[in-house]
Short mmCIF file of C-alpha atoms in Angstrom, two decimals:
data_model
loop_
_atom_site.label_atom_id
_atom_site.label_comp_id
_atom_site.label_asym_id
_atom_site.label_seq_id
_atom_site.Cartn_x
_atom_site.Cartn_y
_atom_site.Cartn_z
CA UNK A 1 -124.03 30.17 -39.68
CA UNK A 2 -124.34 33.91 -37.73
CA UNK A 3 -121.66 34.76 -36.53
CA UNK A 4 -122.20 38.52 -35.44
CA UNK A 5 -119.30 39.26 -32.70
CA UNK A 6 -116.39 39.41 -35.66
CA UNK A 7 -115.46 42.74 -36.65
CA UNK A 8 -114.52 42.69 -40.74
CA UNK A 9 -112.96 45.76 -42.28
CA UNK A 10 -112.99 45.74 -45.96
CA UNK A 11 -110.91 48.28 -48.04
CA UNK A 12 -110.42 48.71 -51.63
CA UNK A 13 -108.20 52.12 -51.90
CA UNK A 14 -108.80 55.54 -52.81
CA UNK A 15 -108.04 55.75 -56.65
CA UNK A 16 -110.72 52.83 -58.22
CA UNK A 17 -114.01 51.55 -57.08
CA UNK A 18 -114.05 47.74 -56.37
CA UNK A 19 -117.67 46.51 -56.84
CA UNK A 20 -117.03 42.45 -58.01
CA UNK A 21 -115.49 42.51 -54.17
CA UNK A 22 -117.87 44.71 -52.81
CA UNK A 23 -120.57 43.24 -54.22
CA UNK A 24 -119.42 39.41 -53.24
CA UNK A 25 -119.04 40.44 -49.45
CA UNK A 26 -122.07 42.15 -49.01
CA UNK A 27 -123.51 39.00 -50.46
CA UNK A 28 -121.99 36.82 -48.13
CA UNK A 29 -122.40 38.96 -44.80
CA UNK A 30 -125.90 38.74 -45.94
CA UNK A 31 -126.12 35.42 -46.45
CA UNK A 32 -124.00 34.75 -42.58
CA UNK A 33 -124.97 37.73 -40.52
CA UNK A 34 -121.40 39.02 -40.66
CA UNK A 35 -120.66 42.36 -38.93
CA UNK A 36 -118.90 43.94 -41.67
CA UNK A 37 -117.40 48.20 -42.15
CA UNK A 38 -115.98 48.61 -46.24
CA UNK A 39 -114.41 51.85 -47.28
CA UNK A 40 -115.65 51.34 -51.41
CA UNK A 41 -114.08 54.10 -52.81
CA UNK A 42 -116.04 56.35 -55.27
CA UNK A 43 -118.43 53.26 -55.87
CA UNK A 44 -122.08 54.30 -55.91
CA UNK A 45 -123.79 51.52 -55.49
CA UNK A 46 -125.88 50.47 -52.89
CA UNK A 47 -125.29 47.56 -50.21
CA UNK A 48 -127.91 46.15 -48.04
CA UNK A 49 -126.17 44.17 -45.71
CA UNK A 50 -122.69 46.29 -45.03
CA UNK A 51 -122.28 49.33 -43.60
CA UNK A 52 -119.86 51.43 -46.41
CA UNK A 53 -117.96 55.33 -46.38
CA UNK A 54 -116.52 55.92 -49.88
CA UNK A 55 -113.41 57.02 -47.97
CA UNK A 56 -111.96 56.41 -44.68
CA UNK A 57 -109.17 58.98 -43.12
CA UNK A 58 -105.48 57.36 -42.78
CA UNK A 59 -106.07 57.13 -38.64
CA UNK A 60 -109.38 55.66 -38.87
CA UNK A 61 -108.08 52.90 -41.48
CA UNK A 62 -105.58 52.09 -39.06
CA UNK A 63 -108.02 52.10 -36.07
CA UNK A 64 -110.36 49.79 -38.21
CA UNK A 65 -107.23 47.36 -39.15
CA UNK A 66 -106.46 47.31 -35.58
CA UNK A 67 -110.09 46.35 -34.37
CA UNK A 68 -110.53 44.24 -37.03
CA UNK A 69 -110.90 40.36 -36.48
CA UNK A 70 -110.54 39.95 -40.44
CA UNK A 71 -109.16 42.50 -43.58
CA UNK A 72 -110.59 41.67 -46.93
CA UNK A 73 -108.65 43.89 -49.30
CA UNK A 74 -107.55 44.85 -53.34
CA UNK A 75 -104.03 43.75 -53.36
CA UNK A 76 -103.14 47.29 -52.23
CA UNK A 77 -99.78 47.38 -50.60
CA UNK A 78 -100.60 49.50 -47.44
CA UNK A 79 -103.16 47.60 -46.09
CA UNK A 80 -100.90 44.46 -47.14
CA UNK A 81 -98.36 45.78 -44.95
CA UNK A 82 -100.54 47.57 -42.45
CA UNK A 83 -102.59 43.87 -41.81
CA UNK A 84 -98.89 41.90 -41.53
CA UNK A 85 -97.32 44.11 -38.84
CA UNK A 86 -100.28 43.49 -36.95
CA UNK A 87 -100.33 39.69 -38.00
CA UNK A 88 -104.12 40.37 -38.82
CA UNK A 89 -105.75 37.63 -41.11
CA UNK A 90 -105.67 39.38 -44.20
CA UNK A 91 -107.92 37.86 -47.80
CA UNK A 92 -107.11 39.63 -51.14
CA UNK A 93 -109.18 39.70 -53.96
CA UNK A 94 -107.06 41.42 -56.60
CA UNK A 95 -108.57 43.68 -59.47
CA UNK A 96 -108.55 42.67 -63.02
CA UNK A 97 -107.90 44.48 -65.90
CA UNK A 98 -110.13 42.23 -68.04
CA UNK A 99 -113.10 43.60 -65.60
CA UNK A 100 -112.11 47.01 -66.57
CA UNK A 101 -110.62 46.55 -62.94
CA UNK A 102 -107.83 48.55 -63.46
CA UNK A 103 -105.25 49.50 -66.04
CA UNK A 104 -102.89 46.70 -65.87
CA UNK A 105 -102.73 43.23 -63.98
CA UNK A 106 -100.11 44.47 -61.62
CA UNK A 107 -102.78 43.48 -58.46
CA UNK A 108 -102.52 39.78 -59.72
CA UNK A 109 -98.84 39.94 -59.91
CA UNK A 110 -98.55 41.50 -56.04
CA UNK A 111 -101.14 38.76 -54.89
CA UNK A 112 -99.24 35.74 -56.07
CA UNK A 113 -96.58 37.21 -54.54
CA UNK A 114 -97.92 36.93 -51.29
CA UNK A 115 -99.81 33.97 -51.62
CA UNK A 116 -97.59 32.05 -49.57
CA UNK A 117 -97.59 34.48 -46.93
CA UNK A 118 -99.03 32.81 -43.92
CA UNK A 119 -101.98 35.41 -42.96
CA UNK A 120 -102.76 36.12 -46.06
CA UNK A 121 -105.31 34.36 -48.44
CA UNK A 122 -106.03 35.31 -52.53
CA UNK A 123 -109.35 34.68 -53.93
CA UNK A 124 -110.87 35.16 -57.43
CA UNK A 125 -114.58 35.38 -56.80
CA UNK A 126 -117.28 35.36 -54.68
CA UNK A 127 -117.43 31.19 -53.61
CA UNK A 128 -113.74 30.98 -52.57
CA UNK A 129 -113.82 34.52 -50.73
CA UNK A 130 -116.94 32.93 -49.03
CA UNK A 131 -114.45 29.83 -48.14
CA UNK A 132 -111.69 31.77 -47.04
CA UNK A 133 -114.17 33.98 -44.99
CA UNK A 134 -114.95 31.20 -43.37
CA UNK A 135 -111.66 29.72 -42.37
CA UNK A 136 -110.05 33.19 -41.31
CA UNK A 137 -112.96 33.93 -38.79
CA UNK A 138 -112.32 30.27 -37.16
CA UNK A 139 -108.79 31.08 -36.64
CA UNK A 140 -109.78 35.01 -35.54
CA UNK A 141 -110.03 33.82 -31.78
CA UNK A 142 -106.87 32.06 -32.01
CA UNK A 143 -102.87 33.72 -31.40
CA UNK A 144 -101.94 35.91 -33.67
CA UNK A 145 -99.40 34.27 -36.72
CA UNK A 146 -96.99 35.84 -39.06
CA UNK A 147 -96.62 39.40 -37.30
CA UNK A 148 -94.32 41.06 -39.73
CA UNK A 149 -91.87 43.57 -37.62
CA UNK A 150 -92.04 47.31 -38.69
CA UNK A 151 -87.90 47.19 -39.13
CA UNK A 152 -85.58 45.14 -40.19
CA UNK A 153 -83.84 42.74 -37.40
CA UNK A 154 -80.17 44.73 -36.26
CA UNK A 155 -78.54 41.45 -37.51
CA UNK A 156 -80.24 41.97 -41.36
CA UNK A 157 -78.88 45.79 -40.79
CA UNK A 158 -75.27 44.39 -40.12
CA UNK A 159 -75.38 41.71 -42.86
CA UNK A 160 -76.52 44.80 -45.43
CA UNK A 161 -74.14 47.29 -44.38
CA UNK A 162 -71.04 44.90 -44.82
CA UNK A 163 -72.86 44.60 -48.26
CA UNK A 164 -72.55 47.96 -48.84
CA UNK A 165 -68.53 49.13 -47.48
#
């Protein structure tokens, strides 16, 4: 299936390299002719079918989350937030520690958290990113869900700060 006028941004933070995500959408936009931009962090590996910067400044992240039709991301809590304000569709793949991923298995904990979340999808590997791929770009044309406001609603405010006298 081609499907070349989608715009996917793909980010996996500064700190880590993220090459079992990396590696699993590169082999998927190869596989489906997907337009697809992934900051990778200080990964060097080479991908054939993606166009990658190690790093991306914090305004052109944004611009790229704007103009994106679909975020694939670590479970990195910017771009969680940054993809819900916007009511992007947003798929997480979190890192693992038993991949050598990361130090602890704090990303699993934040994805499950979110799982529910109605923009946002968590996937383990490469077959149910493919999946999810697929079902986020068929609703991409479609209104936007979930938009998470920047603030909290003035009647949240009042509720708190009766909380707090």
């Amino acid at each position: 299936m081609q499907r070349t006028s989608h715009m996917i941004y793909v980010t996996v933070g500064t700190q880590l390299p993220f090459a079992r995500l990396i590696k699993a959408v590169n082999d998927v936009a190869a596989e489906k002719g997907l337009d697809v931009f992934a900051q990778v962090g200080p990964d060097k590996s080479h991908y054939h079918a993606i166009k990658t910067a190690d790093f991306v400044d914090p305004e052109e992240a944004n611009r790229f989350i704007r103009e994106a039709d679909l975020i694939i991301a670590h479970a990195g809590m910017g771009t969680i937030i940054s993809a819900s304000q916007l009511g992007k569709p947003l798929i997480i793949m979190p890192r693992q520690f038993h991949y050598g991923e990361h130090r602890n298995d704090h990303q699993l904990a934040t994805a499950n958290r979110f799982r529910d979340f109605p923009n946002i999808t968590v996937v383990e590997d490469k077959r149910s990113l493919s999946e999810a791929m697929d079902s986020k770009l068929e609703q991409a044309d479609g209104p936007l869900l979930g938009v998470v406001p920047e603030y909290a609603p003035d009647s949240f405010i009042a509720e708190l700060k009766k909380l707090l006298v």
